[in-house]
PDB file of C-alpha atoms in Angstrom:
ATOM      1  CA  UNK A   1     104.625   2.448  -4.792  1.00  0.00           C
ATOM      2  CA  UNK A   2     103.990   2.898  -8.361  1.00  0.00           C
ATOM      3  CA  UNK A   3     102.372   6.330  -8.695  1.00  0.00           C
ATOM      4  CA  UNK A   4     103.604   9.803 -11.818  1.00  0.00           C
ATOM      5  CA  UNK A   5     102.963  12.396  -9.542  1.00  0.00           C
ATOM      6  CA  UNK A   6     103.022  15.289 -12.065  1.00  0.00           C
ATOM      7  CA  UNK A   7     101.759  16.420 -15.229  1.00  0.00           C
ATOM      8  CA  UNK A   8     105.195  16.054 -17.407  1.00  0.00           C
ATOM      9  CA  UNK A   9     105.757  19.372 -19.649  1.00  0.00           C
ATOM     10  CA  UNK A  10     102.526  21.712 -19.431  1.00  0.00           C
ATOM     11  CA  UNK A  11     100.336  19.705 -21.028  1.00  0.00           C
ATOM     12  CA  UNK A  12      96.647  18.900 -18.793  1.00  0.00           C
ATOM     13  CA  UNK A  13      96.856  15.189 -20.890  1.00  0.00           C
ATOM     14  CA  UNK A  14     100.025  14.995 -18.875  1.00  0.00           C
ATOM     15  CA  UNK A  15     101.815  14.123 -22.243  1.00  0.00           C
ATOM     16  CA  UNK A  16     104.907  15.727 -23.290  1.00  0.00           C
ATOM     17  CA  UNK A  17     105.609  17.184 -27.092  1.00  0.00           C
ATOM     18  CA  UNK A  18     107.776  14.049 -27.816  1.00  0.00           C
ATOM     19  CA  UNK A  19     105.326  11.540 -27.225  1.00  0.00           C
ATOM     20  CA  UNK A  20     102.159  13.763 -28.590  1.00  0.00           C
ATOM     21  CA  UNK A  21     104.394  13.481 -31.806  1.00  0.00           C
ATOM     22  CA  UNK A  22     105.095   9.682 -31.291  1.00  0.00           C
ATOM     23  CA  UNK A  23     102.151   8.352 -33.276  1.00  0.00           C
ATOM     24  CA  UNK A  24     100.605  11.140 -36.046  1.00  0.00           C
ATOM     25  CA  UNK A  25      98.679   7.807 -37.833  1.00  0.00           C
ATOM     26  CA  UNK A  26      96.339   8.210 -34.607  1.00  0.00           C
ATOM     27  CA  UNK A  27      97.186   4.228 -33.635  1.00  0.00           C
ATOM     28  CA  UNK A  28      95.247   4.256 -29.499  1.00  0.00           C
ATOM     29  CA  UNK A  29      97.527   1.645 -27.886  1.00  0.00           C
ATOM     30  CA  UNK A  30      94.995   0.622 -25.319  1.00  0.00           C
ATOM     31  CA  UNK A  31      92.532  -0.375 -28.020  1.00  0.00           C
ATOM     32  CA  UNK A  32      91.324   0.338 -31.649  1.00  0.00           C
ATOM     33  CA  UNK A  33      93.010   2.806 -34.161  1.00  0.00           C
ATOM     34  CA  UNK A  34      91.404   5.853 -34.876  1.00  0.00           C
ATOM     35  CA  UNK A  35      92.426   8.154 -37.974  1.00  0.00           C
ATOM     36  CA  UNK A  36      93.245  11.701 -37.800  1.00  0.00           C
ATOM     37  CA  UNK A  37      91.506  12.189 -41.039  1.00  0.00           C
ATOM     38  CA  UNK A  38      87.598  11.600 -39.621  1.00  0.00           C
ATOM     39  CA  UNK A  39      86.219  12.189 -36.935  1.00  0.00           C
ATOM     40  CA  UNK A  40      85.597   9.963 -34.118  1.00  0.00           C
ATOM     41  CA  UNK A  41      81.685   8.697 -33.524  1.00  0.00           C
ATOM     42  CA  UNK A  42      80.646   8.856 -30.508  1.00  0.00           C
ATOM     43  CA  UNK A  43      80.571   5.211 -30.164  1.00  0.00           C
ATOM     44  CA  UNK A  44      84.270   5.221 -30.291  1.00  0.00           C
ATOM     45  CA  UNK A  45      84.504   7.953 -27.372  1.00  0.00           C
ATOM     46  CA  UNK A  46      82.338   6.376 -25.632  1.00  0.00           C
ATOM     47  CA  UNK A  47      84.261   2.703 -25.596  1.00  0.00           C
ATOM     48  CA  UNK A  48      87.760   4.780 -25.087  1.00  0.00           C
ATOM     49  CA  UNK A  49      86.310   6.728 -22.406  1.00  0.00           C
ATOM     50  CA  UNK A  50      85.171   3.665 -20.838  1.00  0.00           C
ATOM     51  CA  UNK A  51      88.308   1.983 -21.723  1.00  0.00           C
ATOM     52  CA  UNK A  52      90.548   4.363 -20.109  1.00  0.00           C
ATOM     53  CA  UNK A  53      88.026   4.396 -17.132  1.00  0.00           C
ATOM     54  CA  UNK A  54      87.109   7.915 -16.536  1.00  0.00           C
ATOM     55  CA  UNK A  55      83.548   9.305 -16.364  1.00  0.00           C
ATOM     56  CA  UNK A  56      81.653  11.934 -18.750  1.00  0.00           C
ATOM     57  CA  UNK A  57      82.736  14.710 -16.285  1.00  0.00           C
ATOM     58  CA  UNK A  58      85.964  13.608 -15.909  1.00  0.00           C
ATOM     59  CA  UNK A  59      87.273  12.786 -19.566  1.00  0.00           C
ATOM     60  CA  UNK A  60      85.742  16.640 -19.709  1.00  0.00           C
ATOM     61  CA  UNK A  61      87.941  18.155 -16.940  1.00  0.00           C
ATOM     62  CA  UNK A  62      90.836  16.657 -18.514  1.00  0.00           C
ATOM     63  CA  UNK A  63      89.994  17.864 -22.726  1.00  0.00           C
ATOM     64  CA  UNK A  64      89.011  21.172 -20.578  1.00  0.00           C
ATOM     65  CA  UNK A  65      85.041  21.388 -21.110  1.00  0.00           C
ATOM     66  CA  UNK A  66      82.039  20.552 -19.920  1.00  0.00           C
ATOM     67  CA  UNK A  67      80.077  16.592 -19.076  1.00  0.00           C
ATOM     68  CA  UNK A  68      77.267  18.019 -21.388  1.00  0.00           C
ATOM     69  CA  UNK A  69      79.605  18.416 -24.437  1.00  0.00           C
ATOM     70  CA  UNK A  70      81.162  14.803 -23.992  1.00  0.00           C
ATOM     71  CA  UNK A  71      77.391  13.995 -23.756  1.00  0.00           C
ATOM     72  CA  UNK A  72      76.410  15.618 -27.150  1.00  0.00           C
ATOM     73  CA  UNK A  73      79.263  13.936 -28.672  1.00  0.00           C
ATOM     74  CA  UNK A  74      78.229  10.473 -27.092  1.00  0.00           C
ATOM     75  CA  UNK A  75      74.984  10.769 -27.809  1.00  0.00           C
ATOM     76  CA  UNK A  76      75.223  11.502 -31.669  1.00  0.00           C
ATOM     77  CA  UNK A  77      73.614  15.487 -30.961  1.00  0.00           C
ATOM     78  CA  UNK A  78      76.940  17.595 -32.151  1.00  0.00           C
ATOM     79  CA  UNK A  79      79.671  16.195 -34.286  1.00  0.00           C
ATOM     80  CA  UNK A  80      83.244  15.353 -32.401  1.00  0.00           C
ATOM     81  CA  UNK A  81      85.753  17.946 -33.126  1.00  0.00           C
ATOM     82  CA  UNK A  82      88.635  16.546 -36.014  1.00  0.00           C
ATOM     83  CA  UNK A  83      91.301  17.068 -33.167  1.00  0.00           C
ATOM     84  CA  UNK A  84      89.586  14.806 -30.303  1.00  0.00           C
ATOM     85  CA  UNK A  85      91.133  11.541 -31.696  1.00  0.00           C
ATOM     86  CA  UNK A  86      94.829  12.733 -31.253  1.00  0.00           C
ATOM     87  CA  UNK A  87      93.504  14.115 -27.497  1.00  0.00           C
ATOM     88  CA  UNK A  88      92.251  10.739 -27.416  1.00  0.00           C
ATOM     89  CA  UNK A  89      95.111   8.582 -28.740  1.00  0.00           C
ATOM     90  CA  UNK A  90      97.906  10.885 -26.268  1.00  0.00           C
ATOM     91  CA  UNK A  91      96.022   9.852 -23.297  1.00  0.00           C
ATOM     92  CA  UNK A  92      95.798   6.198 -24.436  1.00  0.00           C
ATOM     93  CA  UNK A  93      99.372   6.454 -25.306  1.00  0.00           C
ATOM     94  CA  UNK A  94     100.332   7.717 -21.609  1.00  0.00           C
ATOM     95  CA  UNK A  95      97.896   5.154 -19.769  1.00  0.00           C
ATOM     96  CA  UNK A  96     100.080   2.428 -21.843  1.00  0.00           C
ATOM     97  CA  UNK A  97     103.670   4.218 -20.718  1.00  0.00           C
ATOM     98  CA  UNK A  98     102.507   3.982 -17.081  1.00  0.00           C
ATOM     99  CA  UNK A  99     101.103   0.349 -17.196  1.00  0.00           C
ATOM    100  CA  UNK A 100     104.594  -0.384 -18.597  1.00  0.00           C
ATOM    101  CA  UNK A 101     106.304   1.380 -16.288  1.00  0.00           C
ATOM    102  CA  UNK A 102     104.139  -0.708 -13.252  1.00  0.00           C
ATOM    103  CA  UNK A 103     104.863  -3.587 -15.348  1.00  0.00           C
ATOM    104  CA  UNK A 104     108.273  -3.005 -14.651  1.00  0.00           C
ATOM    105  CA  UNK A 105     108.639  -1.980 -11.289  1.00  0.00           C
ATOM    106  CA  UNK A 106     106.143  -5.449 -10.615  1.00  0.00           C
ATOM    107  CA  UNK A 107     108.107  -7.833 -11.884  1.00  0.00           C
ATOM    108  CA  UNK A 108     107.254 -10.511  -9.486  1.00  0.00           C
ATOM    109  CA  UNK A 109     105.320 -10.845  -6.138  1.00  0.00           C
ATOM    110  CA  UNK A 110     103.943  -7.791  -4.526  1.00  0.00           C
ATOM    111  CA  UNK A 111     101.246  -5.653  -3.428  1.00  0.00           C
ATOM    112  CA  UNK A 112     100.209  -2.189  -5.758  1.00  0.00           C
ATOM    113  CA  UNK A 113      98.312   0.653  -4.239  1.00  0.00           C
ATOM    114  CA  UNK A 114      95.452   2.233  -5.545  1.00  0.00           C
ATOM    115  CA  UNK A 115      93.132   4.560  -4.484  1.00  0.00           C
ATOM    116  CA  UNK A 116      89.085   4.164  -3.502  1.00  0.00           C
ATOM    117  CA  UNK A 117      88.105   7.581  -4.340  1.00  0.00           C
ATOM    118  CA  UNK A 118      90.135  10.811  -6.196  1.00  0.00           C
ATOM    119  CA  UNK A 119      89.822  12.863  -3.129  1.00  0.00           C
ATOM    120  CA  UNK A 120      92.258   9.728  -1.479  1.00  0.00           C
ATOM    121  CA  UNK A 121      94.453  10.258  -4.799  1.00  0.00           C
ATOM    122  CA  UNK A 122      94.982  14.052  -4.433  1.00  0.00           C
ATOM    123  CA  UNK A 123      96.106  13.556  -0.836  1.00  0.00           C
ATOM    124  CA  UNK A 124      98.778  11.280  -1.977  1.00  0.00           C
ATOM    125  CA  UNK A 125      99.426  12.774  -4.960  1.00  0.00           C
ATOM    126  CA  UNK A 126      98.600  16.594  -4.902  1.00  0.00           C
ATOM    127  CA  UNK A 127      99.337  16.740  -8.328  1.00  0.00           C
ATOM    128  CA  UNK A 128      97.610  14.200  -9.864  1.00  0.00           C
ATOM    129  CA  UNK A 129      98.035  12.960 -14.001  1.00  0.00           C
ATOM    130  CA  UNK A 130      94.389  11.880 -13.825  1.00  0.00           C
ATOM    131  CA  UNK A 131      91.997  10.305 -11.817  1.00  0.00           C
ATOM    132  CA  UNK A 132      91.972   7.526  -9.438  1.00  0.00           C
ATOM    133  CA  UNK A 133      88.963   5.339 -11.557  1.00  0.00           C
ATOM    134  CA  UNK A 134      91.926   5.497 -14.046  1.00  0.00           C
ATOM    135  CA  UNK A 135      94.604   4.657 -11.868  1.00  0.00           C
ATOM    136  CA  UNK A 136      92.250   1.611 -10.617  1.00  0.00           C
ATOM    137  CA  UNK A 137      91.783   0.286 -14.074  1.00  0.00           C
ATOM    138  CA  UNK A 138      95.465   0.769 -14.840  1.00  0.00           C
ATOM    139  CA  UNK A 139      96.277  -1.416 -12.199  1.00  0.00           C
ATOM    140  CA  UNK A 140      93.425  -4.109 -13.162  1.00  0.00           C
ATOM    141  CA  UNK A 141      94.496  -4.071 -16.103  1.00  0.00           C
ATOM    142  CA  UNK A 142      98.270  -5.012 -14.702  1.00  0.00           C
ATOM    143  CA  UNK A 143      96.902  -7.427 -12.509  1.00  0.00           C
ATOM    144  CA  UNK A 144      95.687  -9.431 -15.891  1.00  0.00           C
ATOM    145  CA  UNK A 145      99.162  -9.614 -16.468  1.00  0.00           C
ATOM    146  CA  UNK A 146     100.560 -10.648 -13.500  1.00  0.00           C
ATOM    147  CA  UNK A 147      98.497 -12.114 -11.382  1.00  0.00           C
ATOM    148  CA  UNK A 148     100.183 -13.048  -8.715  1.00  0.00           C
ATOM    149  CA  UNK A 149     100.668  -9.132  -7.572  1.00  0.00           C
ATOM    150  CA  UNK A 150      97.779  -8.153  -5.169  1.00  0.00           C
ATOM    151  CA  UNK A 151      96.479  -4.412  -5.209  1.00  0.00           C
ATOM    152  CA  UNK A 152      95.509  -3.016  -2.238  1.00  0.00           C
ATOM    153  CA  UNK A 153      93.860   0.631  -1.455  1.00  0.00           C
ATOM    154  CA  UNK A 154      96.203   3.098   0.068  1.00  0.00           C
ATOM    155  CA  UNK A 155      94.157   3.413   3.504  1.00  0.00           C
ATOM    156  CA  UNK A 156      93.760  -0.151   3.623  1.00  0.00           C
ATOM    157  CA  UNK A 157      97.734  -0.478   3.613  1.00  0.00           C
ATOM    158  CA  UNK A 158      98.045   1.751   6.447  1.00  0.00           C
ATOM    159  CA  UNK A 159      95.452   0.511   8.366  1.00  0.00           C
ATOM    160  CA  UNK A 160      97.640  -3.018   8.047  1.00  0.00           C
ATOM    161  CA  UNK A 161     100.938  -1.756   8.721  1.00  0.00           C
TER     162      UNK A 161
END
């Protein structure tokens, strides 16, 4: 089962210093570049959020504040701070790590586990990188690529064994 269990290093992005460093230009692997020099509109937040497939709340759990701030810097109200597209770009960077790690481990027919909810997550993984909406899209995004893998959810597996 294809699952990073912990956070590596200290960082809540589950990053590590070598790979925060790996890409100052601000290039986001799992979809358009962002520079370092602006800062992000909340159009572009909103699409990477999306893209990375976590909520309001839990994009904000992860950067360490609120829904409502995410919200304001959605919705155009406050300005994004110059430092959210490197937060950004080191959790794109990490999604794309794991999907090549899966990509890896999958390299021909198979079933992946997922998760339906994050509580299901936690139990299997108490220490979670993120959440299991991201998790799910990592692995639909690795079915695209290999489609003759299956995913299945965790219980489900059990249930069938």
């Amino acid at each position: 089962q294809a699952s990073i269990v912990s956070k590596q290093g200290s960082s809540k992005t589950g990053v590590g210093a070598r790979s925060m460093a790996a890409d100052r230009r601000g290039r986001v692997n799992a979809g358009a570049a962002v520079s370092l020099t602006r800062r992000m509109t909340g159009a572009e937040l909103r699409v990477q959020r999306e893209l990375l497939g976590f909520s309001r709340a839990q994009l904000a759990d992860i950067l360490g504040i609120t829904g409502g701030v995410i919200a304001d810097w959605e919705d155009g109200r406050d300005p994004t701070p110059y430092h959210l597209p490197e937060r950004v770009s080191e959790i794109a960077q990490f999604t794309e790590q794991y999907l090549r790690r899966l990509r890896s481990e999958f390299s021909g027919v198979g079933a992946v586990v997922t998760y339906r909810t994050d509580e299901a997550y936690q139990r299997h993984h108490p220490d979670p990188v993120y959440t299991a909406s991201w998790h799910r899209r990592v692995c639909g995004r690795l079915l695209q690529d290999r489609p003759e893998l299956t995913i299945e959810f965790h219980e489900s597996r059990r249930a069938n064994s």
